Coordinates of C-alpha atoms in Angstrom, one line a residue:
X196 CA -34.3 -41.6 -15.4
X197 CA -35.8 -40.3 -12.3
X198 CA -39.3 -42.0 -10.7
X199 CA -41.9 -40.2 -8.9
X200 CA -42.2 -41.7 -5.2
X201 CA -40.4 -42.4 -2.4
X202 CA -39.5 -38.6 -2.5
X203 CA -37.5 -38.8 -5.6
X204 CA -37.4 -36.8 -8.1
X205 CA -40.9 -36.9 -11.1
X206 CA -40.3 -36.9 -14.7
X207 CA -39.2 -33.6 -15.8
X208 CA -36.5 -31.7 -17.5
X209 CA -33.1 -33.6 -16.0
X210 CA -29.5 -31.8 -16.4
X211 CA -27.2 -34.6 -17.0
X212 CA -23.9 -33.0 -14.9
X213 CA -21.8 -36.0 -15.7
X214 CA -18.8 -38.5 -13.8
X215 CA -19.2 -37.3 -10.4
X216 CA -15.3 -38.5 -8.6
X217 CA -16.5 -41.5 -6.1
X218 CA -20.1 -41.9 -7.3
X219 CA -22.0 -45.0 -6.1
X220 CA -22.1 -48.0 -8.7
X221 CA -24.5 -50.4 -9.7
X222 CA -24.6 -53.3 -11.4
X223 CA -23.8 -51.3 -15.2
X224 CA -20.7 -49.5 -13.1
X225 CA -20.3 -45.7 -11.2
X226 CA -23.6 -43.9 -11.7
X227 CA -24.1 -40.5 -13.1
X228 CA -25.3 -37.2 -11.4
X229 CA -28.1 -35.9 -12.3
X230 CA -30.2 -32.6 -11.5
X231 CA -34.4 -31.7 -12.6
X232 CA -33.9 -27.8 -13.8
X233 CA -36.8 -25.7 -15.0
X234 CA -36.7 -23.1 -17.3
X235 CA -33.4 -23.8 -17.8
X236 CA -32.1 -23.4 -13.9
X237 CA -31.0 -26.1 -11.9
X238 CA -33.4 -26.5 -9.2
X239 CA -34.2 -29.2 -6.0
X240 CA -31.2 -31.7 -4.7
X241 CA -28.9 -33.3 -7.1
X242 CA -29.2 -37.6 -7.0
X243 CA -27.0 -40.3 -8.6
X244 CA -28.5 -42.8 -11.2
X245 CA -27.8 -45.4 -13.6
X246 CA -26.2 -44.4 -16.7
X247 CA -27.4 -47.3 -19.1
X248 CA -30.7 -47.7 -18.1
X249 CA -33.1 -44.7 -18.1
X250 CA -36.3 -46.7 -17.3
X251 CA -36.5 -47.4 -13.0
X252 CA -37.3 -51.1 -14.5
X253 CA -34.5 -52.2 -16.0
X254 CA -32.3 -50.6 -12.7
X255 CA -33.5 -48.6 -9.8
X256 CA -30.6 -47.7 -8.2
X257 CA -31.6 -44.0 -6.8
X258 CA -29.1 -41.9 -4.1
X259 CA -29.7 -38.5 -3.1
X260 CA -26.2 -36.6 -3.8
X261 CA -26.3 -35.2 0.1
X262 CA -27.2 -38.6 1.3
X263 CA -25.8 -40.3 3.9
X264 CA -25.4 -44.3 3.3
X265 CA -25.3 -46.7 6.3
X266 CA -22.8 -49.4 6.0
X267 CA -25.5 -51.7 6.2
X268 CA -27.1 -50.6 3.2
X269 CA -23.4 -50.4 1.7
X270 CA -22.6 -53.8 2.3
X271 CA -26.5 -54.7 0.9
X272 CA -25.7 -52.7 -2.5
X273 CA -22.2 -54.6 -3.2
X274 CA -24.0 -57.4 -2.5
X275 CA -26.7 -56.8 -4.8
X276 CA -24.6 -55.9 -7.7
X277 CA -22.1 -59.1 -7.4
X278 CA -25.4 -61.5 -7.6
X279 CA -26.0 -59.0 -11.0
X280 CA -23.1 -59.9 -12.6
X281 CA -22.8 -62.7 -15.4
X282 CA -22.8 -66.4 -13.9
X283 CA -18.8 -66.7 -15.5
X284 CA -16.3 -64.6 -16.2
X285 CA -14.8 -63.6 -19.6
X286 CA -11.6 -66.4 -19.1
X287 CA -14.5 -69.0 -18.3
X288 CA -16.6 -68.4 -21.5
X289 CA -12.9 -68.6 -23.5
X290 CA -12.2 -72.0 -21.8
X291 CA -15.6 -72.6 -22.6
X292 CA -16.1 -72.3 -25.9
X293 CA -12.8 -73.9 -26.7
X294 CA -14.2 -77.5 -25.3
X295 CA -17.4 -76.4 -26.9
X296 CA -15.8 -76.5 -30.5
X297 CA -14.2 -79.6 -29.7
X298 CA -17.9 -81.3 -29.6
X299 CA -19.1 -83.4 -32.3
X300 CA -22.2 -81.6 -33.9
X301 CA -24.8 -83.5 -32.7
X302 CA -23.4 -82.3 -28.8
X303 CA -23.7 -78.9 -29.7
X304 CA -26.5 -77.0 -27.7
X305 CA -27.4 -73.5 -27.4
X306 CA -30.1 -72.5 -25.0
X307 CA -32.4 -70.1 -26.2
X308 CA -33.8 -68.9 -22.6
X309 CA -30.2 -68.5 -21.1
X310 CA -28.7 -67.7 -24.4
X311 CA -25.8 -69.6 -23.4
X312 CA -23.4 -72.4 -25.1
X313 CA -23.9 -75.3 -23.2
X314 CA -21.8 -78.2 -22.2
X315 CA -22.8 -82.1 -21.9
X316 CA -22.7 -81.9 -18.1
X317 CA -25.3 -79.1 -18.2
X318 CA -27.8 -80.3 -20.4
X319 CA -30.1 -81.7 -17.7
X320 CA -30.0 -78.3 -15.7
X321 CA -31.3 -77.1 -19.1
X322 CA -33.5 -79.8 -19.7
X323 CA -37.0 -77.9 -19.8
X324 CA -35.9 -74.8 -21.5
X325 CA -36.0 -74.0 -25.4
X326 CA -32.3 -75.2 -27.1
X327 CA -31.0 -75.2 -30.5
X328 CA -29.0 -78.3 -31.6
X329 CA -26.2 -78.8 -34.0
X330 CA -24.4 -75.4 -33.8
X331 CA -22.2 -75.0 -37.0
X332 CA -19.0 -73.0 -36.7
X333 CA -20.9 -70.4 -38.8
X334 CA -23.4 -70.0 -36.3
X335 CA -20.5 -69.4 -33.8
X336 CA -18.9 -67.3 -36.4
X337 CA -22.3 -65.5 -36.5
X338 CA -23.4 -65.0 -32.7
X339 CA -25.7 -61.9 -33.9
X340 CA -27.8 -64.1 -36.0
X341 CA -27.9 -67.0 -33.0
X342 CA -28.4 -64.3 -30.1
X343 CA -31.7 -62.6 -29.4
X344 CA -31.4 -58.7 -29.6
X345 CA -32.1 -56.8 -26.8
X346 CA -34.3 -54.2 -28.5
X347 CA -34.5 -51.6 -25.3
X348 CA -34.1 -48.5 -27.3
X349 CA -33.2 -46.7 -24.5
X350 CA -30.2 -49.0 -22.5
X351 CA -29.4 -51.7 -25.8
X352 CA -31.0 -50.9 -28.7
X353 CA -29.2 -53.6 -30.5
X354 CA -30.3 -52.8 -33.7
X355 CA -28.3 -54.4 -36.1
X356 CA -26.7 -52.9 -38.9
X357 CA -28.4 -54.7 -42.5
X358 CA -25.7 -56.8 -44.7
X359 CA -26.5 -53.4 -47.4
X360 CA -24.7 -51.4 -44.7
X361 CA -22.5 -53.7 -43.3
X362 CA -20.6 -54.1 -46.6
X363 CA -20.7 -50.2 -47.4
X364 CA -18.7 -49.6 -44.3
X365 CA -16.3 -52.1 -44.6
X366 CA -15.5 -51.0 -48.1
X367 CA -15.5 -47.2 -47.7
X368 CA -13.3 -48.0 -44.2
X369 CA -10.5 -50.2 -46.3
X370 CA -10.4 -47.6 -49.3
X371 CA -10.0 -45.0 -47.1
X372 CA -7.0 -47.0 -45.8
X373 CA -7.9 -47.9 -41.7
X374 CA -6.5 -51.0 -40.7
X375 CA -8.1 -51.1 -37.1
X376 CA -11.8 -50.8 -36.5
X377 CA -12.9 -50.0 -32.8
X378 CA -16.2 -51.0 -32.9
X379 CA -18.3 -49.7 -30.3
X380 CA -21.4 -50.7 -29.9
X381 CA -21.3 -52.2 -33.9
X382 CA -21.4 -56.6 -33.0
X383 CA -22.6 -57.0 -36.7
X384 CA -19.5 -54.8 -38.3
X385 CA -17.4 -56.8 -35.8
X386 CA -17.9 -60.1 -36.9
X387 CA -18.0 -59.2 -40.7
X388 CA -14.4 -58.4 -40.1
X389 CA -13.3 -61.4 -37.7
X390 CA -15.6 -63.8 -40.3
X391 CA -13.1 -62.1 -43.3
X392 CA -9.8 -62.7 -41.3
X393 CA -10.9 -66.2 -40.1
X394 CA -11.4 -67.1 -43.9
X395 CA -8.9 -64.7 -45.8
X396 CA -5.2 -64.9 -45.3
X397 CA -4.4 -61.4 -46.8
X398 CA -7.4 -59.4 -45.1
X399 CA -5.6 -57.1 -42.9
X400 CA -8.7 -55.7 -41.1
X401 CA -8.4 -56.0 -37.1
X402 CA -11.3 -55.1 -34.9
X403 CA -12.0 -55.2 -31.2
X404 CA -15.7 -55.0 -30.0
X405 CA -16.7 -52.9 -27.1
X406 CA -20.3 -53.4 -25.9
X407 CA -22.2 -53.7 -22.9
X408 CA -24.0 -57.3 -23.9
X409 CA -21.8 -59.8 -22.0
X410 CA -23.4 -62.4 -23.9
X411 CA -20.6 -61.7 -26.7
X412 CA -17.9 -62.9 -24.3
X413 CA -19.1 -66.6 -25.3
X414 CA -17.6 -66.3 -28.9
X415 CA -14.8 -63.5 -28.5
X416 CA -11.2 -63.5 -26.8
X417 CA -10.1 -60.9 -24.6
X418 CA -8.3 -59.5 -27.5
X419 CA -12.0 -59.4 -29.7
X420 CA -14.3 -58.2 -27.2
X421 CA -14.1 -55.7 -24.4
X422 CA -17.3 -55.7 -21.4
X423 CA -17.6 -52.0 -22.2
X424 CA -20.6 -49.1 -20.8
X425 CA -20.5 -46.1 -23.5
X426 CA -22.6 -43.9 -21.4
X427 CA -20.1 -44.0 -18.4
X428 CA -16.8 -45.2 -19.9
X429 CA -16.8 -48.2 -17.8
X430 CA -14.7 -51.6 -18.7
X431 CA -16.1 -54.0 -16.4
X432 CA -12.7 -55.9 -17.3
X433 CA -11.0 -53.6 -14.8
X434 CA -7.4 -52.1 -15.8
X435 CA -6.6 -55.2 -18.0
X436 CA -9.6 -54.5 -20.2
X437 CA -8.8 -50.8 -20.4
X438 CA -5.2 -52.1 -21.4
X439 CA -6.5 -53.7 -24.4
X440 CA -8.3 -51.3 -25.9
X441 CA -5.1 -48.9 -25.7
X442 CA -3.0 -51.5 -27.3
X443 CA -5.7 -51.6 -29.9
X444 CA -5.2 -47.7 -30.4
X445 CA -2.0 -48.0 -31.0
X446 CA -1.0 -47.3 -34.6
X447 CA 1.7 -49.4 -35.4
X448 CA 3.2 -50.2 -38.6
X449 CA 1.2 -47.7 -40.2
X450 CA -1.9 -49.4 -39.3
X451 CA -4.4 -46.4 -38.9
X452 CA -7.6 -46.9 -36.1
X453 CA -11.0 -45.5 -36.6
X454 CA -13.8 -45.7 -34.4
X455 CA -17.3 -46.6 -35.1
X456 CA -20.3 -46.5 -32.8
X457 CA -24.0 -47.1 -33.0
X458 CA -25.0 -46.0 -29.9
X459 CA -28.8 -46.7 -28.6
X460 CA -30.9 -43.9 -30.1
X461 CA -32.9 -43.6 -27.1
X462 CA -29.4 -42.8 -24.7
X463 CA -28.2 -39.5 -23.3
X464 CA -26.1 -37.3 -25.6
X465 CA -24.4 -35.9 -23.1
X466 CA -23.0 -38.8 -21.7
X467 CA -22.1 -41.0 -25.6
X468 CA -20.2 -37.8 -25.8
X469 CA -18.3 -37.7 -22.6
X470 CA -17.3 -41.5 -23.2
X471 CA -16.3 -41.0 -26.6
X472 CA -13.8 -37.6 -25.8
X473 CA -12.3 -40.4 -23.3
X474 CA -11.5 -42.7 -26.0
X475 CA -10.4 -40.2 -28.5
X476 CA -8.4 -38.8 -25.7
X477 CA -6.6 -42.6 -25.0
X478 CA -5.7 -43.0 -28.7
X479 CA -4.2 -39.4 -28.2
X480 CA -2.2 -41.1 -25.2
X481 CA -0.9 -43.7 -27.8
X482 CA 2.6 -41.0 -28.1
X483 CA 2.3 -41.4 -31.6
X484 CA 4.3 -38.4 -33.8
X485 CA 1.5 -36.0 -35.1
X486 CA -1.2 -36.9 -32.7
X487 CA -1.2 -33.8 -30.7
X488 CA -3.1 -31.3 -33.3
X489 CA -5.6 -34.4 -34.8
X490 CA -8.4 -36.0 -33.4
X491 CA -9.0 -40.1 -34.2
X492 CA -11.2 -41.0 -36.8
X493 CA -14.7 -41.1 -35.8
X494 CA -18.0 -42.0 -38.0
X495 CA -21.0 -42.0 -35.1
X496 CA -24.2 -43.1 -36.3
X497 CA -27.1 -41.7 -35.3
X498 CA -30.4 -40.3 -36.5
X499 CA -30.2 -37.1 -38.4
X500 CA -32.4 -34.8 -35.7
X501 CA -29.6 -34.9 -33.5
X502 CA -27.5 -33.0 -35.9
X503 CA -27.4 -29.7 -33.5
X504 CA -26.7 -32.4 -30.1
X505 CA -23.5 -33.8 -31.6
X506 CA -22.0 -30.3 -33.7
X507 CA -22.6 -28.9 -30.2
X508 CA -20.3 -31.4 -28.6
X509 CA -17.9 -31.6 -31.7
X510 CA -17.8 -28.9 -33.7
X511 CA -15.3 -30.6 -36.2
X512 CA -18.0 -33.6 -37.1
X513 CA -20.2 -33.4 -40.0
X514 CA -23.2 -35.5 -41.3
X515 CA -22.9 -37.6 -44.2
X516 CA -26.2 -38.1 -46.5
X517 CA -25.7 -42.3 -46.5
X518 CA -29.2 -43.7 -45.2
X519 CA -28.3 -46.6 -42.7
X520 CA -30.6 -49.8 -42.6
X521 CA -31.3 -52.2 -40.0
X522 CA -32.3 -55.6 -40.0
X523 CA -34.5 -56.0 -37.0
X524 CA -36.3 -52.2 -37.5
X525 CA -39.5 -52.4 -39.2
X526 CA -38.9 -48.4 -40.3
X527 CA -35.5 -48.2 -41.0
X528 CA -35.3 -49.7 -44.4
X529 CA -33.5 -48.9 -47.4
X530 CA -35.3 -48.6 -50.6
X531 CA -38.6 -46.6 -49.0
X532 CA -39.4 -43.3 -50.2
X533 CA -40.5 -40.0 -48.6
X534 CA -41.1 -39.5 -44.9
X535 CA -40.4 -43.7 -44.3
X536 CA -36.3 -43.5 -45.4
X537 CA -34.3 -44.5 -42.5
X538 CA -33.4 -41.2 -40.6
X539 CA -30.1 -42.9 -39.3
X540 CA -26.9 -41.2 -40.8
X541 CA -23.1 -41.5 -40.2
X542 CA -21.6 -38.1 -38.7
X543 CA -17.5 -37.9 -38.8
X544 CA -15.0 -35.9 -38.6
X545 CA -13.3 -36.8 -41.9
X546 CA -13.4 -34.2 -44.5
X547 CA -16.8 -34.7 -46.3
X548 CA -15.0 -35.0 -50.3
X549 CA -13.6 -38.2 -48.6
X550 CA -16.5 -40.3 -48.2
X551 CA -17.6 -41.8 -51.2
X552 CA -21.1 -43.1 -51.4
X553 CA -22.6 -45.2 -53.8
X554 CA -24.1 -43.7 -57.3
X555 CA -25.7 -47.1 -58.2
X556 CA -28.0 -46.0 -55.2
X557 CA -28.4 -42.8 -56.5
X558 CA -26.0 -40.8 -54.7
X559 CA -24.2 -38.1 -56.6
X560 CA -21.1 -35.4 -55.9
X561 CA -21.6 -31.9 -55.0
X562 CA -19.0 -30.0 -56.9
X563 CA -20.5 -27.1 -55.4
X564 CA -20.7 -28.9 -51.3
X565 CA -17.8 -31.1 -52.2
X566 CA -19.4 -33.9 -51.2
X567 CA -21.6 -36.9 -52.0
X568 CA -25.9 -36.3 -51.5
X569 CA -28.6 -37.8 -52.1
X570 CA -30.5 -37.8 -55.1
X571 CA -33.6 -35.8 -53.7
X572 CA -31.2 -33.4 -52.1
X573 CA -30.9 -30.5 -54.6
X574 CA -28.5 -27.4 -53.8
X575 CA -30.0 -24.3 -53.2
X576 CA -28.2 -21.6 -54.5
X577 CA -29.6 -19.0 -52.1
X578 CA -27.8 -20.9 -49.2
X579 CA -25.5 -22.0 -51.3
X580 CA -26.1 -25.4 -49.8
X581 CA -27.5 -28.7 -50.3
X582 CA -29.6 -28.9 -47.0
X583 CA -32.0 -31.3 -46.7
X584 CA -31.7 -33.6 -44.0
X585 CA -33.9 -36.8 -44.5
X586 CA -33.3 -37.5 -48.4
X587 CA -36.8 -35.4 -49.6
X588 CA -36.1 -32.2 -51.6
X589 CA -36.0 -29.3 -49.2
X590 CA -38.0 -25.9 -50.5
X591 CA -36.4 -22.0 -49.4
X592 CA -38.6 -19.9 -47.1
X593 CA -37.9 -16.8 -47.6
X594 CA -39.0 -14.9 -44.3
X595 CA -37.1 -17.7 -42.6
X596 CA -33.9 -17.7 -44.8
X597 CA -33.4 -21.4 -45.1
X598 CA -34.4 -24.4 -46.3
X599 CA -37.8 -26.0 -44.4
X600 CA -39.0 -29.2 -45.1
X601 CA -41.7 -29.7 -48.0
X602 CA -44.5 -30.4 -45.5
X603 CA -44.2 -27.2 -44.0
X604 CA -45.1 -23.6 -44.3
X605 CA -44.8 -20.3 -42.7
X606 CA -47.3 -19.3 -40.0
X607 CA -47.1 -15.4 -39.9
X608 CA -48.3 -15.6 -36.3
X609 CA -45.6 -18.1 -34.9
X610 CA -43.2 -16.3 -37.2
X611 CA -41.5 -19.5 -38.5
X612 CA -42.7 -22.2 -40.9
X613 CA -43.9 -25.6 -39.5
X614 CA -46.7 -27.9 -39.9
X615 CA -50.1 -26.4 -41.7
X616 CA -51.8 -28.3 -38.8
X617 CA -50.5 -26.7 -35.5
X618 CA -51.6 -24.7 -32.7
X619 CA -49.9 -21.2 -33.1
X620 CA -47.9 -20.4 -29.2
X621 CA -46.7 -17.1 -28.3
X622 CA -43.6 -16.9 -26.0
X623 CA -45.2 -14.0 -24.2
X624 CA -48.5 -15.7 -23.0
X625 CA -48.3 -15.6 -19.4
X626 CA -50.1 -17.1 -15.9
X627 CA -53.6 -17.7 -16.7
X628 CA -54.2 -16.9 -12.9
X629 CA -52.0 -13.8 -12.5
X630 CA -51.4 -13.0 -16.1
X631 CA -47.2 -12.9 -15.5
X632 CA -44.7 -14.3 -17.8
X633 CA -42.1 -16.9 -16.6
X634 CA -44.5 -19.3 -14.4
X635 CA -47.4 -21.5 -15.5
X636 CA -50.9 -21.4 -13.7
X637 CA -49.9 -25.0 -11.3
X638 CA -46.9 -22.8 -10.0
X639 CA -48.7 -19.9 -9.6
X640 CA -48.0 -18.2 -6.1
X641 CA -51.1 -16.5 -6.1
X642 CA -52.7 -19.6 -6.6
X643 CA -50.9 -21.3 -3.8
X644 CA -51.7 -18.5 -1.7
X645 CA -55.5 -18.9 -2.1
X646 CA -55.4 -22.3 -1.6
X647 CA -53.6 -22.0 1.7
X648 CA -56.3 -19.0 2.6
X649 CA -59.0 -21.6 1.8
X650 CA -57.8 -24.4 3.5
X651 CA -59.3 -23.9 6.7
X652 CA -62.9 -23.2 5.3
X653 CA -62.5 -26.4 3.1
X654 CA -61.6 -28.4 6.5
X655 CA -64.7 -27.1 8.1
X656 CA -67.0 -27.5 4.8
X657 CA -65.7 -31.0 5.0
X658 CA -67.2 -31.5 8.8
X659 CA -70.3 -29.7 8.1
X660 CA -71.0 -32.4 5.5
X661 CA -69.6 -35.4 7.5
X662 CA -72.3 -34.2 10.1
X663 CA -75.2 -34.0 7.4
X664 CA -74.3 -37.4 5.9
X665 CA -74.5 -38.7 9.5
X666 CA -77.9 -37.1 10.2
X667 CA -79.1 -38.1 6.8
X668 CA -77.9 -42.2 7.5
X669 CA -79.1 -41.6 11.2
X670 CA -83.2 -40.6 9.6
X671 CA -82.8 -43.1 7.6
X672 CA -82.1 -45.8 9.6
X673 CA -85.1 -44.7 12.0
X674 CA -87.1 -45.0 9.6
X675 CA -86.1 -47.9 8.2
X676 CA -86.8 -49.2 11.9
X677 CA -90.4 -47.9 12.5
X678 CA -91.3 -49.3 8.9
X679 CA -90.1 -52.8 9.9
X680 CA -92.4 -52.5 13.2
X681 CA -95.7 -51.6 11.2
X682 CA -95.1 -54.4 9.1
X683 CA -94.8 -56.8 12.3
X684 CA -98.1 -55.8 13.8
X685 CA -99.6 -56.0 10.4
X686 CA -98.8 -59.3 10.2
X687 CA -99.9 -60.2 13.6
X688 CA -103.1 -58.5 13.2
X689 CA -104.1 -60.5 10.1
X690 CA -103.4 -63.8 11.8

């Protein structure tokens, strides 16, 4: 998240050490604190930065932990995030999509390059921009398939969920008997649901949208959609936003809440986790009989390499075999075989037996695992365990005790298995200046100490061959001189 120059930080390994009390904001809420550690240890000054964004491009707010901040520069930095802020507020894009519905079809407008609804009495401030004209009430009903996604895999990722997976969830989430859906982060789950009330009277289903795109304020109430930051637990709605979503937790009549998130694959762990304790934490806070020994519902979606990130952050969750598809990603498909299935899974902390996934896609139940796999994923009886990971049938290594991947195999000298092709790397190699573990030859103090021992001969090297590059410049140009002169008398001489 950290940029070299201007004596921050450059790109190494950053601790994330979370929601400092009375951090600095900017324009995606209170920042994070953050600290570069090596090998492990926390070293150099701790600094503040965004939490959505971890490329300087998208927002460079930067702020040394120990730093003082002039007003000035105060007043600047409020200043700078009001002008950052969506040109209307939620209660405006209500009001404004309610006269926008009233509009006969052929004065419905939606620019493309401001991805906004626009009224009659804009249209000539829009006039040399790209619109689309005649807006159906699907297309309103449908705002992911009218909005562009933001595709920063880091900060929005909106990668949205294909109508293959959209349905599967749905289904599993109504036979497993939830009622309310908190979707964070899931717009294409969201209006499934509000597209099913809107046309079924008995669909019981509510959902209420929490994402950091604004732009889904257009076509949601207050009660739908929540301006939400999952890497800080921000509402930028203020106490009246956070009020909503607790209502929402809320179980009553029976209705039971589960959340489901599809957080960008590129974000922080660390932080997607903090944010989501919170939650879980406020539907605890919902004083509802048996709450106090259970955690809510969860079914996170993420790609199955971060399987050891989120069991270390909750223990109770477990990953599900289900491949998830995506519209708009050219490699996460369903249908493709070997290393091109979709890596993204659905980790929850429902018991496993529960979630049933479809056979007519070849999914099958583990009596053994007592749960649902995939059809390449055969049970190993030596770990008594169906364990692949990405849908290709896993093999045993028997030096390593468990189950590698089929492209793999064990290297004697790394001691593990991995890739045929790799270059072995012993943990015990040390400085290649000084030959001792727990540096690398750039850090090397030796080094440093030679260089500061040499700096003073290197200074005068450098003046000794300023001074022969003079003299050399100076010959030349005396020569160049007395040449010249011959060739005038020549001259003179022959007329």
């Amino acid at each position: 998240m950290a940029a070299a120059g201007g004596g921050r930080p450059r790109p190494g390994s950053l601790a994330l050490l979370g929601p400092a009390p009375g951090a600095p904001s900017c324009p995606h809420g209170p920042t994070l604190l953050f600290a570069k550690t090596r090998q492990g240890k926390e070293q150099g000054r701790r600094f503040y930065a965004c939490s959505a964004c971890r490329d300087r491009k998208d927002c460079n707010f930067f702020q040394w932990e120990d730093e003082k901040v002039s007003k000035t520069r105060l007043v600047a930095r409020e200043e700078y995030n009001r002008n950052h802020q969506p040109p209307f507020t939620h209660r405006q894009n209500v009001d404004r999509y309610k006269n926008f519905v009233l509009l006969p079809l052929p004065k419905r407008r939606f620019c493309q390059e401001c991805q906004q609804l626009l009224l009659p009495a804009e249209w000539e401030e829009h006039s040399d921009h790209q619109f689309l004209c005649d807006i159906t009430t699907t297309q309103l009903k449908s705002p992911s398939q009218l909005l562009y996604p933001l595709e920063n895999k880091k900060t929005n990722a909106q990668y949205l969920f294909a109508d293959r997976s959209c349905q599967f969830l749905l289904h599993l989430l109504i036979d497993l008997g939830f009622r309310r859906v908190l979707s964070v982060g899931t717009p294409r789950l969201h209006e499934m649901i509000q597209s099913r009330v809107s046309q079924e009277e008995e669909f019981s289903v509510r959902s209420l949208l929490l994402d950091i795109d604004f732009r889904y304020s257009q076509f949601y109430t207050e009660g739908e959609f929540c301006h939400y930051n999952m890497f800080n637990h921000h509402f930028f709605g203020g106490e009246a936003a956070r009020e909503t979503c607790r209502k929402f937790l809320y179980e009553e009549n029976g209705e039971r809440v589960i959340m489901i998130t599809d957080p960008p694959f590129g974000g922080l762990v660390e932080a997607l986790a903090s944010s989501f304790k919170k939650l879980m934490a406020m539907w605890k806070e919902t004083e509802k009989e048996g709450h106090d020994n259970k955690e809510m519902p969860v079914f996170w979606i993420f790609p199955y390499f971060f399987e050891s990130r989120i069991l270390d952050f909750f223990p109770s969750f477990s990953m599900m075999d289900y491949q998830v598809d995506y519209d708009n990603h050219a490699l996460y498909k369903h249908g493709k075989t070997g290393r091109r299935q979709s890596p993204v899974r659905i980790f929850t902390n429902l018991a496993p037996n529960m979630i049933v996934l479809p056979e007519e896609e070849g999914y099958r139940f583990c009596t053994v695992c007592q749960r649902y796999v995939s059809s390449g994923n055969q049970h190993c009886e030596i770990c008594n365990s169906c364990t692949s990971k990405d849908g290709r049938q896993w093999k045993h290594c028997v030096l390593c005790k468990k189950c590698v991947k089929p492209s793999w195999f064990h290297c004697n000298n790394c001691n593990c298995c991995t890739l045929q092709k790799h270059s072995c790397e012993k943990t015990d190699v040390g400085c290649f200046v000084c030959g001792k573990a727990g540096h690398k030859r750039s850090a090397c103090p030796s080094l440093s100490r030679t260089r500061t021992a040499c700096q003073p001969d290197k200074k005068k090297g450098q003046k000794t061959q300023k001074r022969v590059k003079m003299g050399i410049f100076r010959r030349l140009a005396m020569k160049h001189a007395i040449f010249s002169k011959k060739k005038v008398k020549n001259k003179k001489k022959k007329t």
